[in-house]
XYZ file of C-alpha atoms in Angstrom:
417
model
C 11.995 -37.752 -33.209
C 9.468 -36.936 -30.092
C 7.422 -34.139 -30.914
C 8.252 -30.897 -28.944
C 5.475 -30.032 -26.316
C 5.268 -26.261 -25.715
C 3.281 -25.460 -22.102
C 1.571 -21.976 -22.086
C 2.300 -20.029 -19.134
C -0.696 -18.877 -17.238
C -1.273 -15.142 -17.844
C -2.115 -12.585 -14.986
C -3.321 -9.408 -15.478
C -2.936 -6.744 -12.779
C -4.886 -3.638 -13.079
C -4.170 -0.418 -10.829
C -4.277 3.138 -11.329
C -0.473 3.867 -11.506
C 2.427 2.253 -9.680
C 3.188 5.411 -7.123
C 4.583 5.011 -3.828
C 1.708 3.754 -1.996
C 0.847 0.879 0.026
C -1.841 -1.223 -2.301
C 0.700 -0.018 -5.336
C 4.099 -1.646 -3.381
C 1.570 -4.780 -2.930
C 0.808 -5.385 -6.426
C 4.604 -4.530 -7.678
C 5.668 -7.226 -5.109
C 2.923 -10.164 -6.248
C 3.658 -9.208 -10.010
C 7.521 -10.244 -9.360
C 6.492 -13.041 -7.428
C 4.411 -14.508 -9.806
C 6.971 -13.607 -12.486
C 9.395 -15.285 -10.665
C 7.630 -18.571 -10.217
C 6.678 -18.507 -14.088
C 3.778 -16.723 -14.816
C 3.272 -14.413 -17.664
C 2.168 -10.790 -15.799
C 1.173 -7.621 -17.214
C 0.577 -4.816 -15.292
C -2.495 -2.814 -16.787
C -2.417 0.995 -15.218
C -4.434 4.096 -16.144
C -1.468 6.266 -15.883
C 2.291 6.300 -15.448
C 3.227 8.176 -12.410
C 6.156 11.199 -11.535
C 6.946 8.580 -8.801
C 6.668 4.987 -9.556
C 8.165 1.600 -7.887
C 10.646 0.151 -10.104
C 10.442 -3.212 -10.408
C 13.600 -5.708 -10.969
C 12.066 -7.281 -14.144
C 10.064 -4.445 -15.787
C 9.567 -4.998 -19.520
C 9.316 -1.031 -20.049
C 11.408 1.923 -19.973
C 10.301 5.593 -19.370
C 11.775 7.781 -22.129
C 12.523 11.242 -21.474
C 11.160 12.913 -24.588
C 9.228 11.453 -27.778
C 12.488 11.619 -29.646
C 13.150 7.814 -29.426
C 12.014 5.702 -32.016
C 10.409 3.423 -29.385
C 8.181 6.436 -27.913
C 4.694 5.778 -26.635
C 2.480 8.506 -25.349
C 0.562 7.993 -22.149
C -0.524 10.200 -19.263
C 0.264 10.867 -16.108
C -2.150 11.902 -13.460
C -2.283 15.612 -14.012
C -2.773 14.510 -17.609
C 0.700 15.669 -18.641
C 2.222 13.568 -21.599
C 5.055 11.189 -20.851
C 6.996 8.817 -22.970
C 7.848 4.915 -22.688
C 9.026 2.275 -24.473
C 6.800 -0.955 -24.106
C 9.518 -3.543 -25.219
C 7.125 -6.280 -24.539
C 5.997 -8.635 -21.814
C 7.668 -12.224 -22.697
C 10.286 -13.421 -22.372
C 11.708 -9.965 -21.614
C 9.833 -9.455 -18.330
C 6.558 -8.468 -16.569
C 4.737 -6.417 -19.200
C 2.776 -3.280 -19.297
C -0.240 -1.288 -20.763
C -1.853 2.014 -20.142
C -5.413 2.625 -20.320
C -6.363 6.266 -19.865
C -7.969 8.152 -22.501
C -5.797 10.519 -24.473
C -7.002 13.830 -24.977
C -8.296 13.428 -28.100
C -10.542 10.600 -26.832
C -12.370 12.148 -24.454
C -16.167 13.789 -24.531
C -18.503 14.179 -21.810
C -18.808 12.963 -18.842
C -20.901 10.024 -19.779
C -19.170 9.498 -22.934
C -15.587 9.126 -21.202
C -16.841 6.623 -18.614
C -18.143 4.420 -21.684
C -15.310 4.877 -23.803
C -12.959 3.598 -20.822
C -15.003 0.524 -20.239
C -14.574 0.028 -23.767
C -10.901 0.671 -23.851
C -10.546 -1.675 -21.101
C -12.336 -4.705 -22.844
C -10.689 -4.412 -25.571
C -7.507 -4.547 -23.795
C -8.529 -7.900 -21.935
C -9.596 -9.263 -25.362
C -6.157 -8.417 -26.727
C -4.305 -9.728 -23.601
C -6.416 -12.953 -23.273
C -5.298 -13.636 -19.306
C -6.364 -16.229 -17.472
C -7.353 -14.028 -14.765
C -7.471 -10.389 -13.876
C -6.672 -9.094 -10.638
C -7.844 -5.483 -9.707
C -6.956 -3.244 -7.055
C -8.793 -0.518 -5.393
C -12.214 1.060 -5.369
C -13.422 2.395 -8.776
C -10.706 0.129 -10.515
C -12.578 -2.835 -9.313
C -15.935 -1.504 -10.591
C -14.493 -0.584 -13.709
C -12.827 -3.989 -13.961
C -15.951 -6.097 -13.237
C -17.811 -4.166 -15.818
C -15.322 -4.297 -18.720
C -14.984 -7.803 -18.311
C -19.013 -8.998 -18.146
C -18.824 -9.833 -21.786
C -15.696 -12.130 -21.573
C -15.200 -15.322 -20.220
C -12.113 -13.946 -17.801
C -12.229 -14.734 -14.229
C -11.657 -11.414 -12.134
C -10.572 -11.355 -9.003
C -11.010 -7.489 -6.785
C -9.347 -6.392 -4.180
C -10.232 -3.993 -1.091
C -7.234 -2.629 0.248
C -8.758 -0.193 2.999
C -11.972 0.243 4.834
C -14.743 -0.653 2.381
C -17.098 1.932 3.696
C -14.215 4.368 2.892
C -13.097 2.815 -0.476
C -16.996 2.769 -1.440
C -18.268 5.978 0.016
C -20.304 7.302 -2.278
C -24.152 6.147 -3.646
C -23.071 5.541 -7.023
C -20.122 3.413 -6.006
C -22.001 1.467 -3.144
C -24.912 0.515 -6.178
C -21.903 -0.560 -7.917
C -20.728 -2.972 -5.214
C -24.119 -4.202 -4.997
C -25.087 -4.556 -8.909
C -21.229 -6.067 -10.328
C -19.479 -7.635 -6.912
C -21.435 -10.943 -7.360
C -19.830 -11.042 -11.028
C -16.341 -11.115 -9.242
C -14.853 -14.699 -9.123
C -13.514 -13.597 -5.971
C -13.255 -10.712 -3.295
C -10.043 -10.276 -1.314
C -10.139 -8.281 1.593
C -6.996 -7.682 4.349
C -8.839 -8.080 7.575
C -12.208 -10.500 8.803
C -13.331 -6.965 9.843
C -13.833 -5.755 6.114
C -16.115 -8.654 5.293
C -18.957 -7.532 7.568
C -19.406 -4.692 4.821
C -20.876 -6.581 2.617
C -24.042 -8.829 2.016
C -23.969 -12.526 2.241
C -23.791 -13.031 -1.230
C -20.489 -11.115 -1.352
C -19.248 -12.128 1.669
C -19.239 -15.824 0.480
C -16.739 -14.719 -2.111
C -14.518 -13.053 0.480
C -10.983 -14.603 1.330
C -8.752 -12.786 3.532
C -5.248 -12.252 2.148
C -3.125 -10.190 4.106
C 0.116 -8.230 2.803
C 3.080 -9.996 3.117
C 6.313 -8.305 4.556
C 8.414 -6.325 2.239
C 11.603 -8.571 1.284
C 13.791 -5.781 2.341
C 12.643 -5.884 5.937
C 12.716 -9.671 6.077
C 16.393 -9.473 5.088
C 17.188 -6.716 7.576
C 18.995 -7.134 10.569
C 17.424 -6.680 13.850
C 18.799 -4.470 16.083
C 19.169 -5.349 19.797
C 17.179 -3.006 21.868
C 20.236 -1.914 23.729
C 21.944 -0.511 20.651
C 18.348 1.373 19.382
C 18.476 5.258 19.279
C 15.769 7.238 21.397
C 13.913 7.917 18.588
C 10.044 7.693 17.440
C 9.201 7.123 13.929
C 6.006 7.757 11.928
C 5.639 6.375 8.481
C 2.897 6.701 5.856
C 1.369 9.678 3.703
C 0.810 12.899 5.227
C -2.954 13.161 5.195
C -5.777 13.573 7.166
C -6.406 9.750 7.307
C -3.044 9.408 8.741
C -3.761 12.011 11.079
C 0.133 12.613 12.187
C -1.106 15.544 14.175
C -2.045 13.389 17.080
C 1.610 11.735 17.515
C 2.688 15.651 17.178
C 0.584 16.408 19.509
C 1.609 13.589 22.226
C 4.908 14.116 21.555
C 5.360 17.921 22.462
C 4.059 16.818 25.819
C 6.172 13.770 26.184
C 9.358 15.644 25.289
C 9.229 17.862 28.011
C 10.246 15.023 30.462
C 12.293 13.034 27.777
C 13.911 15.552 25.791
C 16.387 13.247 24.464
C 14.070 11.651 22.426
C 12.996 12.761 18.940
C 10.319 11.965 16.318
C 11.070 11.486 12.726
C 7.995 11.560 10.416
C 8.824 9.710 6.972
C 6.227 10.561 4.017
C 5.153 13.328 2.247
C 1.107 14.531 1.316
C -1.047 17.403 1.606
C -0.825 18.073 5.165
C 2.953 18.161 5.258
C 2.161 22.374 5.502
C -0.300 22.272 8.192
C 1.672 19.650 10.459
C 5.215 21.868 10.036
C 3.161 24.862 10.906
C 1.605 22.821 14.456
C 5.523 21.456 15.329
C 6.447 25.353 14.722
C 3.679 26.292 16.895
C 4.741 23.984 19.345
C 8.150 24.878 19.393
C 9.457 21.049 18.573
C 10.368 21.575 14.577
C 13.672 20.880 13.631
C 14.603 23.277 11.502
C 18.043 21.617 10.375
C 16.982 18.436 9.059
C 19.232 16.613 10.987
C 17.007 15.257 13.796
C 17.705 17.692 16.686
C 17.120 15.893 19.826
C 13.790 16.972 21.351
C 12.544 17.940 17.717
C 10.203 16.795 15.467
C 11.873 15.999 11.946
C 10.069 15.539 8.424
C 12.140 13.134 6.454
C 10.098 13.123 3.564
C 9.284 10.232 0.959
C 12.266 8.187 0.966
C 13.818 4.844 -0.367
C 15.161 1.823 1.767
C 12.977 2.611 4.841
C 14.086 -0.139 6.737
C 17.635 1.355 7.052
C 16.094 4.684 7.896
C 14.079 3.291 10.987
C 16.002 -0.053 11.906
C 17.754 1.680 15.111
C 14.671 3.455 16.509
C 13.060 2.234 19.518
C 9.229 3.237 19.113
C 7.029 3.455 16.159
C 3.735 4.968 16.265
C 0.574 4.840 13.669
C -1.952 7.352 14.305
C -4.360 6.724 11.303
C -8.549 6.677 11.290
C -9.192 3.707 9.183
C -6.636 1.420 7.966
C -6.919 -2.082 6.035
C -3.697 -3.934 6.656
C -1.345 -1.475 7.362
C 2.166 -2.446 5.493
C 4.145 0.112 7.889
C 3.128 -1.045 11.055
C 3.771 -5.068 9.793
C 7.310 -3.716 8.589
C 7.777 -1.910 12.170
C 7.171 -4.827 14.172
C 9.090 -6.948 11.611
C 12.186 -4.861 12.626
C 11.524 -5.131 16.243
C 10.367 -1.982 17.101
C 7.548 -1.311 20.006
C 4.723 -0.243 18.095
C 1.878 1.478 19.175
C -1.249 2.276 16.889
C -4.731 3.268 17.232
C -7.228 0.264 16.941
C -8.951 1.900 14.023
C -11.519 0.113 11.686
C -11.477 -1.713 9.552
C -9.292 -4.122 12.041
C -5.855 -4.263 10.661
C -3.998 -3.008 13.548
C -6.184 -5.181 15.588
C -5.556 -8.297 13.715
C -1.594 -7.294 14.529
C -1.164 -6.402 17.605
C -2.294 -8.330 20.920
C -2.614 -5.174 23.078
C -0.198 -5.058 26.073
C 1.756 -8.191 24.463
C 3.531 -7.356 21.413
C 2.487 -3.493 20.852
C 0.155 -1.089 22.312
C -3.581 -0.462 20.858
C -4.908 3.236 21.273
C -8.727 3.181 21.208
C -10.561 5.271 18.740
C -11.856 8.523 20.110
C -11.287 12.382 20.031
C -8.104 13.373 18.539
C -7.380 15.026 21.877
C -8.031 11.988 23.729
C -6.008 9.559 21.413
C -3.480 12.210 21.678
C -3.215 11.457 25.647
C -3.515 7.959 25.314
C -0.410 7.996 23.299
C 1.475 10.368 25.669
C 0.596 7.861 28.347
C 2.182 4.953 26.236
C 4.924 6.581 25.436
C 5.568 7.625 29.006
C 5.162 4.076 30.192
C 7.846 2.689 27.205
C 10.290 5.103 28.266
C 9.793 4.967 31.749
C 10.248 1.170 31.729
C 12.608 0.332 28.834
C 11.952 -3.727 30.228
C 8.600 -3.379 29.021
C 9.474 -2.039 25.220
C 11.688 -4.692 24.753
C 9.276 -7.470 25.662
C 6.980 -5.803 23.436
C 9.542 -5.197 20.616
C 10.478 -8.891 20.687
C 7.140 -10.107 20.976
C 6.021 -8.314 17.670
C 8.915 -10.184 15.868
C 6.430 -13.176 15.255
C 4.973 -11.214 12.256
C 7.896 -12.530 10.376
C 6.735 -15.917 10.554
C 2.986 -14.827 10.088
C 3.289 -12.803 7.268
C 6.616 -13.829 5.515
C 6.588 -13.503 1.682
C 6.674 -16.581 0.952
C 3.958 -18.063 3.473
C 1.703 -15.197 1.959
C 2.394 -15.373 -1.778
C 1.450 -18.782 -1.713
C -1.577 -18.241 -0.368
C -2.076 -15.895 -3.684
C -0.790 -18.809 -5.445
C -3.053 -21.186 -4.175
C -6.285 -18.845 -4.771
C -5.477 -18.033 -8.055
C -5.427 -21.784 -9.302
C -8.420 -22.372 -7.306
C -10.113 -19.820 -9.750
C -8.384 -20.669 -12.908
């Protein structure tokens, strides 16, 4: 009788702060599901358990309501509050997960905490024995590299935003110079992001853009003539996303085009400020139903494709972006898109100005609001242009479809392993 041969699955550990609903977190969740689906063993290593996380179909963990369950494991959320999970094991039940935050009883002074976090990560890598570690975002990348220095495990770090913003402090810049040369690879989202690094690190860089979420790829494209006179903005409400620019532009635009409405999806620290601005400009929709000529704050919602698919226009007003998921997704639904031409070049990689969207040069908020106002006027006054740009934007479905982008990640990892 022939001896049974067991083929060991390649094991990928993916490291990030949490799985809360943000762009980088969604990309990592999608990658975890993809690699698990093609036969890899996948473990997600997060610092915390966030209170508003993406749900993974193949997650091998369950969030518990209390510690009374016999399988309860104590973990922390980002506010240092205790949460409880059932870690049911990663294989063959699904995608595994570990948590790496220091518990309150493990903490000391700042220097001690840094070394203890590194030690905790090193112990985790030794226990998991992955074939490769993928890390996302700023300080996580530094921690991943530092903790794996003594181990024979390739580490790929991924810079998800503008590098100068992600590594803004002197300490992080120094850490990049010291530790990034030890990385097996450095993934960036745009060619412009590579310019932040010196030649040694630049030679390790690979541009791997975001894939379009499956939810959007599977969605029907609404014909332009069937769309509603709705302008949408999607993203975290914060200073970088700079939604006050579109609000100011809309306040002038709606004086002539009172049948349009602006719907802002997302939540964040600037929501109160933005709502007060809309109230001052007398364009706040207080009904929550999307009144004509008004701005409605829709909050953080699920199934965003269903929400925006019938809209005419999408506007992104960010100060900086990597490869903006919200912009790719809006283009994939055939919306006519307007975006600031912000560093590190993600919008410019997606939009060919005047052909499949409109790029707004970076300038003062007042000047950008004025330019967006003129762009909105142009599209509203000449629907044929908007229809043409929206149709051309659909080409992102080919270039950024999940099969194509995921295959590039797979090819890259197999090169390194």
